[in-house]
CSV table of C-alpha atoms and ligand atoms in Angstrom, one decimal:
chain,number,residue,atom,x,y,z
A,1366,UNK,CA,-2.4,22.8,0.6
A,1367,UNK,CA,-1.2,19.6,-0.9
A,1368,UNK,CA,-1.6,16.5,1.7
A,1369,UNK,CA,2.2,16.1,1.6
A,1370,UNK,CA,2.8,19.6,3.4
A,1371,UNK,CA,0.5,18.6,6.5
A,1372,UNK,CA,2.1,15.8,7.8
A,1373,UNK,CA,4.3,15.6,10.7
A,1374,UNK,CA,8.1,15.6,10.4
A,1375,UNK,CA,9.0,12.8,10.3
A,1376,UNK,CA,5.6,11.5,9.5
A,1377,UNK,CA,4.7,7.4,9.0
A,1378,UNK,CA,3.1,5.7,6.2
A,1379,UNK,CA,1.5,2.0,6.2
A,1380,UNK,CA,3.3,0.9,3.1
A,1381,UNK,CA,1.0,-0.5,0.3
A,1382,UNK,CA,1.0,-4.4,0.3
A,1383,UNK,CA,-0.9,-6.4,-2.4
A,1384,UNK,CA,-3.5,-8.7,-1.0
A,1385,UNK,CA,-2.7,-7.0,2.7
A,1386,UNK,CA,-3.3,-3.6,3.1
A,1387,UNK,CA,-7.0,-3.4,1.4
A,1388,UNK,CA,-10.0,-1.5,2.9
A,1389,UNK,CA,-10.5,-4.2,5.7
A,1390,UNK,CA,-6.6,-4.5,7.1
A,1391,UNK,CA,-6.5,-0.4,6.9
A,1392,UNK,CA,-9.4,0.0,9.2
A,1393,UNK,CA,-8.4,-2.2,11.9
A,1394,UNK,CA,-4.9,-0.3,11.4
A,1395,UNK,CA,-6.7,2.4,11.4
A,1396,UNK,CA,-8.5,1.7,14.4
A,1397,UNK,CA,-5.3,0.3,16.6
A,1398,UNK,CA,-2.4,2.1,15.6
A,1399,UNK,CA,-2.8,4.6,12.6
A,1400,UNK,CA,0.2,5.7,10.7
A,1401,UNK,CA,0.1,9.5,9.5
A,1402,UNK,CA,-0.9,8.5,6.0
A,1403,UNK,CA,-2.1,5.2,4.2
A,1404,UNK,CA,-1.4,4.1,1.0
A,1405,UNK,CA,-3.8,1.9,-1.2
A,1406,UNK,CA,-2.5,-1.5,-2.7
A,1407,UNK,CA,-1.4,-1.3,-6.0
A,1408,UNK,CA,-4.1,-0.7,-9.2
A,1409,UNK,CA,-3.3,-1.4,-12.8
A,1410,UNK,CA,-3.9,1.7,-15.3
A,1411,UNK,CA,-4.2,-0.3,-18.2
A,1412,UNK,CA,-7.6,-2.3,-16.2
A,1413,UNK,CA,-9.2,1.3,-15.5
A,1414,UNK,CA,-8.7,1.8,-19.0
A,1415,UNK,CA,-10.2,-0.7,-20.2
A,1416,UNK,CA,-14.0,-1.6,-20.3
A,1417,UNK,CA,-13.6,-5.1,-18.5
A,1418,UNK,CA,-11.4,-4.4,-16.0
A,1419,UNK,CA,-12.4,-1.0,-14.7
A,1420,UNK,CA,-15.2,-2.4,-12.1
A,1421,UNK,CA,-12.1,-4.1,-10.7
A,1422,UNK,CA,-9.9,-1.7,-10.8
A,1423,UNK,CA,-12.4,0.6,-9.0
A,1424,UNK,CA,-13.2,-2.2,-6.2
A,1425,UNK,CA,-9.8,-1.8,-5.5
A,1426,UNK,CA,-9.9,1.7,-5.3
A,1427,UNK,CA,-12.5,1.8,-2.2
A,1428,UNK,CA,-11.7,3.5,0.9
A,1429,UNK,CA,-13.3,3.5,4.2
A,1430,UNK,CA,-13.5,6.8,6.3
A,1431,UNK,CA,-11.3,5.7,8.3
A,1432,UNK,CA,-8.4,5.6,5.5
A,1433,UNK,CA,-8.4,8.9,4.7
A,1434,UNK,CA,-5.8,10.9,4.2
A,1435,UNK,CA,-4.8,7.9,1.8
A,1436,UNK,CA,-2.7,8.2,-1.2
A,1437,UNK,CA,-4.2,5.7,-4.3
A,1438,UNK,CA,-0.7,4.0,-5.7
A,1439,UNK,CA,-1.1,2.8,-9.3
A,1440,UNK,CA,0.8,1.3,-12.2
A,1441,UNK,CA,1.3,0.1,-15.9
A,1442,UNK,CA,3.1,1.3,-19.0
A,1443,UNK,CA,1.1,3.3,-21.2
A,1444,UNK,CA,1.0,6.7,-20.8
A,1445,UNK,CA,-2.6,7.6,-21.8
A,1446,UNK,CA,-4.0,5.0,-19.7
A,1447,UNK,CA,-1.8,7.2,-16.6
A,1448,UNK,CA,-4.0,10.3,-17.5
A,1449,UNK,CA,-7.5,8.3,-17.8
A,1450,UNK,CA,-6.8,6.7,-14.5
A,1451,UNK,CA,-6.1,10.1,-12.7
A,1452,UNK,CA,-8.7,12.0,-13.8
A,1453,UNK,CA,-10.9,9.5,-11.8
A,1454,UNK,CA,-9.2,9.4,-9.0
A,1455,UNK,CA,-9.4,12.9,-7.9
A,1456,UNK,CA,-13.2,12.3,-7.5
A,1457,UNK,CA,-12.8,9.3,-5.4
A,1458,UNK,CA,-12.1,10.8,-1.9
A,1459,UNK,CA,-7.7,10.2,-2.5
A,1460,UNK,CA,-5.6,12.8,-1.3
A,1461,UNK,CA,-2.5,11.9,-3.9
A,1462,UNK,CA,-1.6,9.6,-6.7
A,1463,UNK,CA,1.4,7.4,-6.2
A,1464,UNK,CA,3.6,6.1,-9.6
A,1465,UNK,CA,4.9,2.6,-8.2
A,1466,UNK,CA,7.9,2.5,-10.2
A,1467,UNK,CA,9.3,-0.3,-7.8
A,1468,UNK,CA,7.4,-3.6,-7.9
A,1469,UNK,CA,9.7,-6.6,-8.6
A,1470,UNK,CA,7.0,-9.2,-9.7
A,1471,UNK,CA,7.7,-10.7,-12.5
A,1472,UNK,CA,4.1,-10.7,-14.0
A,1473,UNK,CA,4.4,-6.7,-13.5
A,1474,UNK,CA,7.8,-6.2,-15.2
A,1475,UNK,CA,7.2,-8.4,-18.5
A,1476,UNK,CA,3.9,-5.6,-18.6
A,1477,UNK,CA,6.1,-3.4,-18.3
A,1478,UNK,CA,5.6,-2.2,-15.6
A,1479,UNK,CA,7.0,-1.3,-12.0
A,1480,UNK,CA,10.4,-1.4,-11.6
A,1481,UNK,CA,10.9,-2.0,-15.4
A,1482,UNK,CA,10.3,1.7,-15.7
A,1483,UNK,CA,13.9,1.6,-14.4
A,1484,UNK,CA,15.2,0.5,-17.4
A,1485,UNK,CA,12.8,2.6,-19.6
A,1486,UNK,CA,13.2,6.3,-17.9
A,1487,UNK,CA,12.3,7.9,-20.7
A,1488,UNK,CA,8.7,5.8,-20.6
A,1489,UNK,CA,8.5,6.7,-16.9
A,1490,UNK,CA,9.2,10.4,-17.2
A,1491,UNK,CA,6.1,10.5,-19.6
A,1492,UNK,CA,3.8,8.9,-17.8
A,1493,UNK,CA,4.7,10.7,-14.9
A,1494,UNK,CA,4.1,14.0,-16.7
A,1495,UNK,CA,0.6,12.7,-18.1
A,1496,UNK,CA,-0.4,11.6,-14.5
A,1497,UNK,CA,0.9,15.0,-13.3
A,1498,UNK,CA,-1.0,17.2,-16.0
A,1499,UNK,CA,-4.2,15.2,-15.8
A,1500,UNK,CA,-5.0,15.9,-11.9
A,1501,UNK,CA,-4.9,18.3,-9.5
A,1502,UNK,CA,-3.6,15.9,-6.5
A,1503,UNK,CA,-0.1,15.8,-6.2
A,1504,UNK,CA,2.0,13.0,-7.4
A,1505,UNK,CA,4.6,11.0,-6.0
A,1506,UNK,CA,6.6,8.1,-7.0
A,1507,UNK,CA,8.0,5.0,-5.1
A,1508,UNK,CA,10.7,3.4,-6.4
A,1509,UNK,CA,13.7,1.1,-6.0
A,1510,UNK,CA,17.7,2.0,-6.3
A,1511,UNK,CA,18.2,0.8,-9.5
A,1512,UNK,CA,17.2,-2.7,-11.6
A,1513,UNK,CA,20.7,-4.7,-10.8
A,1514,UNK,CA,23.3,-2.5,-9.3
A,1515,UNK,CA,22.4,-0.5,-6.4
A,1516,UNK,CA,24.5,2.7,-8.0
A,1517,UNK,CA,22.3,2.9,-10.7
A,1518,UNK,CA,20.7,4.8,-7.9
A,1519,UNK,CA,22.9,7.9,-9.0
A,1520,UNK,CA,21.4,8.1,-12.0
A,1521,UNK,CA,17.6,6.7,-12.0
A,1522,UNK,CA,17.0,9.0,-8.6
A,1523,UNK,CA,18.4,11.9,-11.0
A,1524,UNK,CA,15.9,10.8,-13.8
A,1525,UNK,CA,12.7,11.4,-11.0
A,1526,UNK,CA,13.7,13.9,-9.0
A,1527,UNK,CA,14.0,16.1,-12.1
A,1528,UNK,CA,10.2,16.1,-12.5
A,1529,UNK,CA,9.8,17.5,-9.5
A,1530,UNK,CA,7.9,15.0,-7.4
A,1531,UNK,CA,5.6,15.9,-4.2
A,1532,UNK,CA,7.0,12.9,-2.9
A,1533,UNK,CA,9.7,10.3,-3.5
A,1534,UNK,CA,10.0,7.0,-1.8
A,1535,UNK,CA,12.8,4.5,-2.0
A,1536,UNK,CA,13.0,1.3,-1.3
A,1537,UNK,CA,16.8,0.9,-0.5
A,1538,UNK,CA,17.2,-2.0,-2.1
A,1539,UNK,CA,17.3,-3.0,-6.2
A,1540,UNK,CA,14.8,-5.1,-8.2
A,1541,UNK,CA,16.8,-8.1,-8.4
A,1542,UNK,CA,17.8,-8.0,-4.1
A,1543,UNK,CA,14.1,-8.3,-4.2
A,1544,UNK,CA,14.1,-8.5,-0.4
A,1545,UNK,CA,16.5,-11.3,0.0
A,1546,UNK,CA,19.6,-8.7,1.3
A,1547,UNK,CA,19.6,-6.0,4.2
A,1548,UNK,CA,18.7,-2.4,2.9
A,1549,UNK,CA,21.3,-0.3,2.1
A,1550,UNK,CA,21.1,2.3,4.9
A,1551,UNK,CA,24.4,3.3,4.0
A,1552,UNK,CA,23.5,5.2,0.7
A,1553,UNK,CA,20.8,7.5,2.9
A,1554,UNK,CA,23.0,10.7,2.7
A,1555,UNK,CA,24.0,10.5,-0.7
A,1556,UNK,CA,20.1,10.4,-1.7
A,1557,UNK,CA,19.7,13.3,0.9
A,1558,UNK,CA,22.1,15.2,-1.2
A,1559,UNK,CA,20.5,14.5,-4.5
A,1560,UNK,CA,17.3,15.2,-3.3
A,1561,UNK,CA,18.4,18.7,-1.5
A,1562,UNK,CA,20.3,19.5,-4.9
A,1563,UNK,CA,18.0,18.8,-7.7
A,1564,UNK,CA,13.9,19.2,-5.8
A,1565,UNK,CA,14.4,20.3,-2.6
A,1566,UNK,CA,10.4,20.8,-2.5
A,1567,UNK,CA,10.2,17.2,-2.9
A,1568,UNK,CA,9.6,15.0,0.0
A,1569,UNK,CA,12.0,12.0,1.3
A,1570,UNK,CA,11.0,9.1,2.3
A,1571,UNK,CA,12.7,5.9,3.0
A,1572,UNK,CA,12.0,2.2,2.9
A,1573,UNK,CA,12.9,-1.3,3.8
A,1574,UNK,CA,14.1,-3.0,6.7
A,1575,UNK,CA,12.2,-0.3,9.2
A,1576,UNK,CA,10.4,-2.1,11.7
A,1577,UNK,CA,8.3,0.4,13.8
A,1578,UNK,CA,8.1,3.7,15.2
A,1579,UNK,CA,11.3,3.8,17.3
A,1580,UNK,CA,13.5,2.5,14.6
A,1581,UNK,CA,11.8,5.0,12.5
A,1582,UNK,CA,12.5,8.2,15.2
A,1583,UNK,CA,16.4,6.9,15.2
A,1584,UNK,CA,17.1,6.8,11.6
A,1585,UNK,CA,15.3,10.1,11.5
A,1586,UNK,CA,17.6,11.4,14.4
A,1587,UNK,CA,20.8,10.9,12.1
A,1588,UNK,CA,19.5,12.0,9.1
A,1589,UNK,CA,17.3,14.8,10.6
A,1590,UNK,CA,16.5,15.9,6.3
A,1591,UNK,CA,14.0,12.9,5.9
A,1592,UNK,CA,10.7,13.8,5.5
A,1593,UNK,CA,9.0,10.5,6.3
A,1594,UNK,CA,9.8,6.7,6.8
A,1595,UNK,CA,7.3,3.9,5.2
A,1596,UNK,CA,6.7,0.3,7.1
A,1597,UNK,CA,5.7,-2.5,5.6
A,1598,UNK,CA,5.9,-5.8,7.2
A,1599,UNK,CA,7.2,-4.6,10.5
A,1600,UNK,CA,3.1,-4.6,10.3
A,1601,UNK,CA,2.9,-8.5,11.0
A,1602,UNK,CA,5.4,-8.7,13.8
A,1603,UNK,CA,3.5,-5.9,15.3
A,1604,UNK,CA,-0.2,-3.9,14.2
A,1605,UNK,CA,0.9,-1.3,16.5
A,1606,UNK,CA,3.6,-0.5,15.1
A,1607,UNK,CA,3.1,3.5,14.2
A,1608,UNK,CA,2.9,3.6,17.9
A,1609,UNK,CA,5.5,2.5,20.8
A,1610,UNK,CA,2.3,0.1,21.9
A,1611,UNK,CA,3.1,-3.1,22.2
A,1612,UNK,CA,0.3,-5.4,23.0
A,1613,UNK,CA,-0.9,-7.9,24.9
A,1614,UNK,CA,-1.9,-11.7,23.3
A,1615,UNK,CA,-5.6,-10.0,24.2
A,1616,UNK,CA,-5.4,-7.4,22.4
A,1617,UNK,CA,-4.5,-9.0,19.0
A,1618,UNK,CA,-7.1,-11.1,19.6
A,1619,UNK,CA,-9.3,-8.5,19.9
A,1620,UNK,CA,-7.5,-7.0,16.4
A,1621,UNK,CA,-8.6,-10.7,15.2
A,1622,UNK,CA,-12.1,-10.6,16.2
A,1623,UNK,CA,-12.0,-6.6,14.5
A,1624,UNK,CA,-10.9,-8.0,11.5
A,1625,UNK,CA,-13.2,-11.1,11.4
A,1626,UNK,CA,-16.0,-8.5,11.9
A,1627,UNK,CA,-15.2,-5.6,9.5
A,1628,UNK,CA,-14.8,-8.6,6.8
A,1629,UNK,CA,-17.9,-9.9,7.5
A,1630,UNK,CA,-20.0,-6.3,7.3
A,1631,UNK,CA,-17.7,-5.7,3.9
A,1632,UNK,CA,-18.5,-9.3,2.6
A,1633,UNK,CA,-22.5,-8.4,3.4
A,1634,UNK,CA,-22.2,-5.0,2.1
A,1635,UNK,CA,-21.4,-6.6,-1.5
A,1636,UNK,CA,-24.2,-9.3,-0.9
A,1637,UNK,CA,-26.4,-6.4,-0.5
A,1638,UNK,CA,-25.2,-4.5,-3.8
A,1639,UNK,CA,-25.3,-7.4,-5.7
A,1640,UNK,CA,-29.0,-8.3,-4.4
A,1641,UNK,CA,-30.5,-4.6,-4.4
A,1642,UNK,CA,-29.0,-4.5,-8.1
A,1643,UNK,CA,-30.3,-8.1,-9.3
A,1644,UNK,CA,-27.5,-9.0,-10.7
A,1645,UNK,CA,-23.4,-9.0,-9.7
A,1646,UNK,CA,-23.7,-4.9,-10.2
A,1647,UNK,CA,-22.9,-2.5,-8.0
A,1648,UNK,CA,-21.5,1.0,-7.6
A,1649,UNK,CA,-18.6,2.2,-5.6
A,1650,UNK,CA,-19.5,3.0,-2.0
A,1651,UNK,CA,-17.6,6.2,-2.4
A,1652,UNK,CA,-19.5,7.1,-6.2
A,1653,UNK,CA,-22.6,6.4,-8.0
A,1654,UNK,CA,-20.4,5.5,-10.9
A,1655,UNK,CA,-21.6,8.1,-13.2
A,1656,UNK,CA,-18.7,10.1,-13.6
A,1657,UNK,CA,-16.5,7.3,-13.7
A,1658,UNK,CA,-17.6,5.3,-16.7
A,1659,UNK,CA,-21.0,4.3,-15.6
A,1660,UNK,CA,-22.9,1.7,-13.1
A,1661,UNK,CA,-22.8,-0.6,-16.3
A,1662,UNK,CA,-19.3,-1.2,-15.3
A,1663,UNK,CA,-19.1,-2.3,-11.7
A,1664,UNK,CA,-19.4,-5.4,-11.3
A,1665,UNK,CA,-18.6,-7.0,-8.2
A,1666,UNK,CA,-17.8,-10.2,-6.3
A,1667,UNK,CA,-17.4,-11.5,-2.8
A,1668,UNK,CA,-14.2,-11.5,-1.4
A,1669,UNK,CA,-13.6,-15.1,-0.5
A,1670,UNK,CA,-12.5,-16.3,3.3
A,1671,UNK,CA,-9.6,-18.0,2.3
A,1672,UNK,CA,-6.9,-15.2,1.9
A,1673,UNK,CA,-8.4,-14.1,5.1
A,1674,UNK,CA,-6.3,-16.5,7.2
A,1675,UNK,CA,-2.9,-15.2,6.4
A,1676,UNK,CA,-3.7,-12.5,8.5
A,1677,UNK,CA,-4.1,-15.0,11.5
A,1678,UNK,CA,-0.7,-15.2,12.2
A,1679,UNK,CA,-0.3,-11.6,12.8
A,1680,UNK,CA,-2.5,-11.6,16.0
A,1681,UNK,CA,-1.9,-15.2,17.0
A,1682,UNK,CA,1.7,-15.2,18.0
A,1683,UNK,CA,4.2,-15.7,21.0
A,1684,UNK,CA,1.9,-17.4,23.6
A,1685,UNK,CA,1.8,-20.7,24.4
A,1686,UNK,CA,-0.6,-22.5,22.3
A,1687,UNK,CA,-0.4,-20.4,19.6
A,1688,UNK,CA,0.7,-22.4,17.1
A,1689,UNK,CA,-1.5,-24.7,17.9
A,1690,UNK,CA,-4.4,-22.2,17.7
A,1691,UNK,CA,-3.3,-21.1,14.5
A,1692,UNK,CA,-3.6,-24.4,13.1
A,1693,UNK,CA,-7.2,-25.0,14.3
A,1694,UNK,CA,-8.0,-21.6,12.7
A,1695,UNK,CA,-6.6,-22.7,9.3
A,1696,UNK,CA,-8.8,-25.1,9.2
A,1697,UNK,CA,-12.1,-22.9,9.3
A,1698,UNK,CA,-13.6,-22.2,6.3
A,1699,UNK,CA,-16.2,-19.4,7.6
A,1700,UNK,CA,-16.1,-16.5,10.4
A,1701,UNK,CA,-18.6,-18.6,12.3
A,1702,UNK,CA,-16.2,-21.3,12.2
A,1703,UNK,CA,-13.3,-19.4,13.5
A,1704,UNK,CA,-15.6,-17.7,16.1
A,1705,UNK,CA,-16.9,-20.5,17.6
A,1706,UNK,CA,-13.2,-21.6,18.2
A,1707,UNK,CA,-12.4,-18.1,19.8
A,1708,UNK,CA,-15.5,-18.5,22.0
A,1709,UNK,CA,-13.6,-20.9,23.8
A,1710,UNK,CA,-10.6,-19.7,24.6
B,42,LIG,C1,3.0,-8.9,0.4
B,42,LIG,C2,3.6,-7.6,-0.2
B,42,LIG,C3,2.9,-6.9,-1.2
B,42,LIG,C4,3.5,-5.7,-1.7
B,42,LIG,N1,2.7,-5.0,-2.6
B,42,LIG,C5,3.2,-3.7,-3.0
B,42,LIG,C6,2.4,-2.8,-3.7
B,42,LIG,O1,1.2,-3.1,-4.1
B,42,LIG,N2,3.0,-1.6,-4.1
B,42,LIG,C7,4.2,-1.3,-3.7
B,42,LIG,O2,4.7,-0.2,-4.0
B,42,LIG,N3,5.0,-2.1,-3.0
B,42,LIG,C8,4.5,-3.3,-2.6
B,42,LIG,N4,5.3,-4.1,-1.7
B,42,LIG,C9,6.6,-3.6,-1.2
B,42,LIG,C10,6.4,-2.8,0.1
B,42,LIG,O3,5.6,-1.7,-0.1
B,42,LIG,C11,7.8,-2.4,0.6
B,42,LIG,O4,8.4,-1.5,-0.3
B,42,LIG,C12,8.7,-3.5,1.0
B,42,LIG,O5,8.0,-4.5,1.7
B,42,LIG,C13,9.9,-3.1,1.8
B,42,LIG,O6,9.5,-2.5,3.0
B,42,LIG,P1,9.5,-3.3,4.4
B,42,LIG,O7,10.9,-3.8,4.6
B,42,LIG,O8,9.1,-2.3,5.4
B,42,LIG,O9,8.5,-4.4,4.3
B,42,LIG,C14,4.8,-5.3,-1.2
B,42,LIG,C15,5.4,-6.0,-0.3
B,42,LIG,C16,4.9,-7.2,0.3
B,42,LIG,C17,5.6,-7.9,1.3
């Protein structure tokens, strides 16, 4: 039974963030408030594809235990690279493939990718049917309501649904509103409609602007036909958001301390690989790397401290001295530097 028909109604996904949700922020999710499903951050076909980028484009593909089920979201343009891409991934632990058709970043679109599909259907219906034909997970897509105009939504929503998606999830807002204006919450039951009209089998889910469990439970009480919401930075204001939890300044600093720790095992488990290979090789933690290309092709680095400390805000908030906290933790360049200044709180 496909992943997508063993979730509750309405069930909650973490949605993916670049540079957030990787395998360290989804285990302390995991491990405070797990949603019903993760998703991974974004990974680009065209790098799997290709000889040099494949070792990062599998690091990027590693999942913890904890993750699973978990969904591996991917993108890029050309077709072929689509298939190569997902016949790996069924071997790598994912229970789905998700088509980001959505992503705004400028970078992305001049590839051609994300939400530029928008404006290239015809490219997205193909590489939607290679993904579909070369793996046996199910496929969804996440997408926006259109490129400029949020009624392109009436036509582009058309364009997907008629492949017959597992799952469909739109962002309620278009690629150039980026995520500058409110979601449009209003066009809900007209997508309802298409959906129920055209792929009934496939499953709704909405996006943008939900901030946690509760607000997810009302919108699902008005439009009981959603399948499933998706949060993405309600995440910051609060980690516990998949649950009606909301904690105490002691327990996000315990979060901090989690996510100090599982960053520091992850960073040592690469020092390890890298040393127990001799060189900056490794395999996947998941795969020996055989069936994926080869060990040849992993190659590995550290992942640094610094992006580290924009997590720091989430857990250091709304107490007094916070801020001031926050800035001393800035300042750290290690995790024993940012210990010793928790060890004397
Ligand atoms: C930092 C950041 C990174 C993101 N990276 C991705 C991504 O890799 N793939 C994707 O489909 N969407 C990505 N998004 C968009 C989110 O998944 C989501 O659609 C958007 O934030 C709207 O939901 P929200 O209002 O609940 O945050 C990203 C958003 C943010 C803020």
């Amino acid at each position: 039974m496909s992943i997508w028909d063993q979730l509750p109604k309405p069930f909650l996904i973490l949605a993916p963030m670049e540079g957030v949700t990787d395998i360290i922020f989804r285990q302390v999710i995991a491990q405070s408030g797990r949603p019903d499903l993760f998703f991974t951050e974004f990974t680009n076909v065209s790098s799997y594809a290709s000889e040099k980028g494949r070792a990062n484009a599998l690091e990027r593909l590693e999942i913890a235990p904890t993750d699973s089920p978990i969904i591996a979201q991917i993108w890029g343009k050309e077709p072929a690279h689509f298939s190569e891409t997902c016949q790996a991934l069924a071997s790598l632990g994912f229970s789905g493939v998700d088509l980001n058709f959505g992503c705004p970043d400028k970078h992305v679109n001049k590839a051609g990718g994300g939400a530029a599909m928008i404006r290239t259907p015809e490219l997205a219906v193909e590489c939607f049917k290679n993904a579909k034909k070369s793996t046996h997970l199910p496929v969804s897509v996440k997408t926006r309501l259109g490129w400029s105009k949020p009624e392109e939504f009436k036509t582009w929503l058309p364009t997907l649904l008629n492949e017959h998606s597992a799952a469909l999830t739109v962002h309620l807002r278009t690629k150039k509103e980026m995520s500058k204006v409110p979601a449009h919450f209003e066009l809900i039951p007209e997508i309802i409609q298409l959906r129920n009209e055209i792929s009934p089998e496939t499953k709704l889910i909405i996006n943008g602007d939900i901030k946690n469990r509760q607000h997810a439970l009302e919108l699902h009480e008005k439009y009981p036909e959603i399948d499933g919401f998706m949060i993405g930075r309600g995440v910051f204001e609060n980690p516990y958001c998949f649950t009606n939890h909301e904690p105490t300044s002691e327990e996000l600093l315990k979060l901090l301390k989690m996510h100090l720790n599982l960053y520091e095992e992850y960073v040592n488990s690469c020092s390890r690989n890298i040393r127990d290979n001799g060189s900056e090789r490794r395999s996947s933690p998941r795969n020996d790397g055989r069936e994926l290309g080869g060990d040849e092709n992993n190659y590995s680095h550290i992942p640094s401290y610094e992006p580290l400390k924009h997590f720091f805000k989430i857990y250091i908030n709304n107490f007094p001295g916070a801020k001031e906290l926050r800035a001393k933790l800035m300042e750290t360049h290690s995790v024993s530097e940012a210990r010793e200044i928790l060890k004397n709180l």
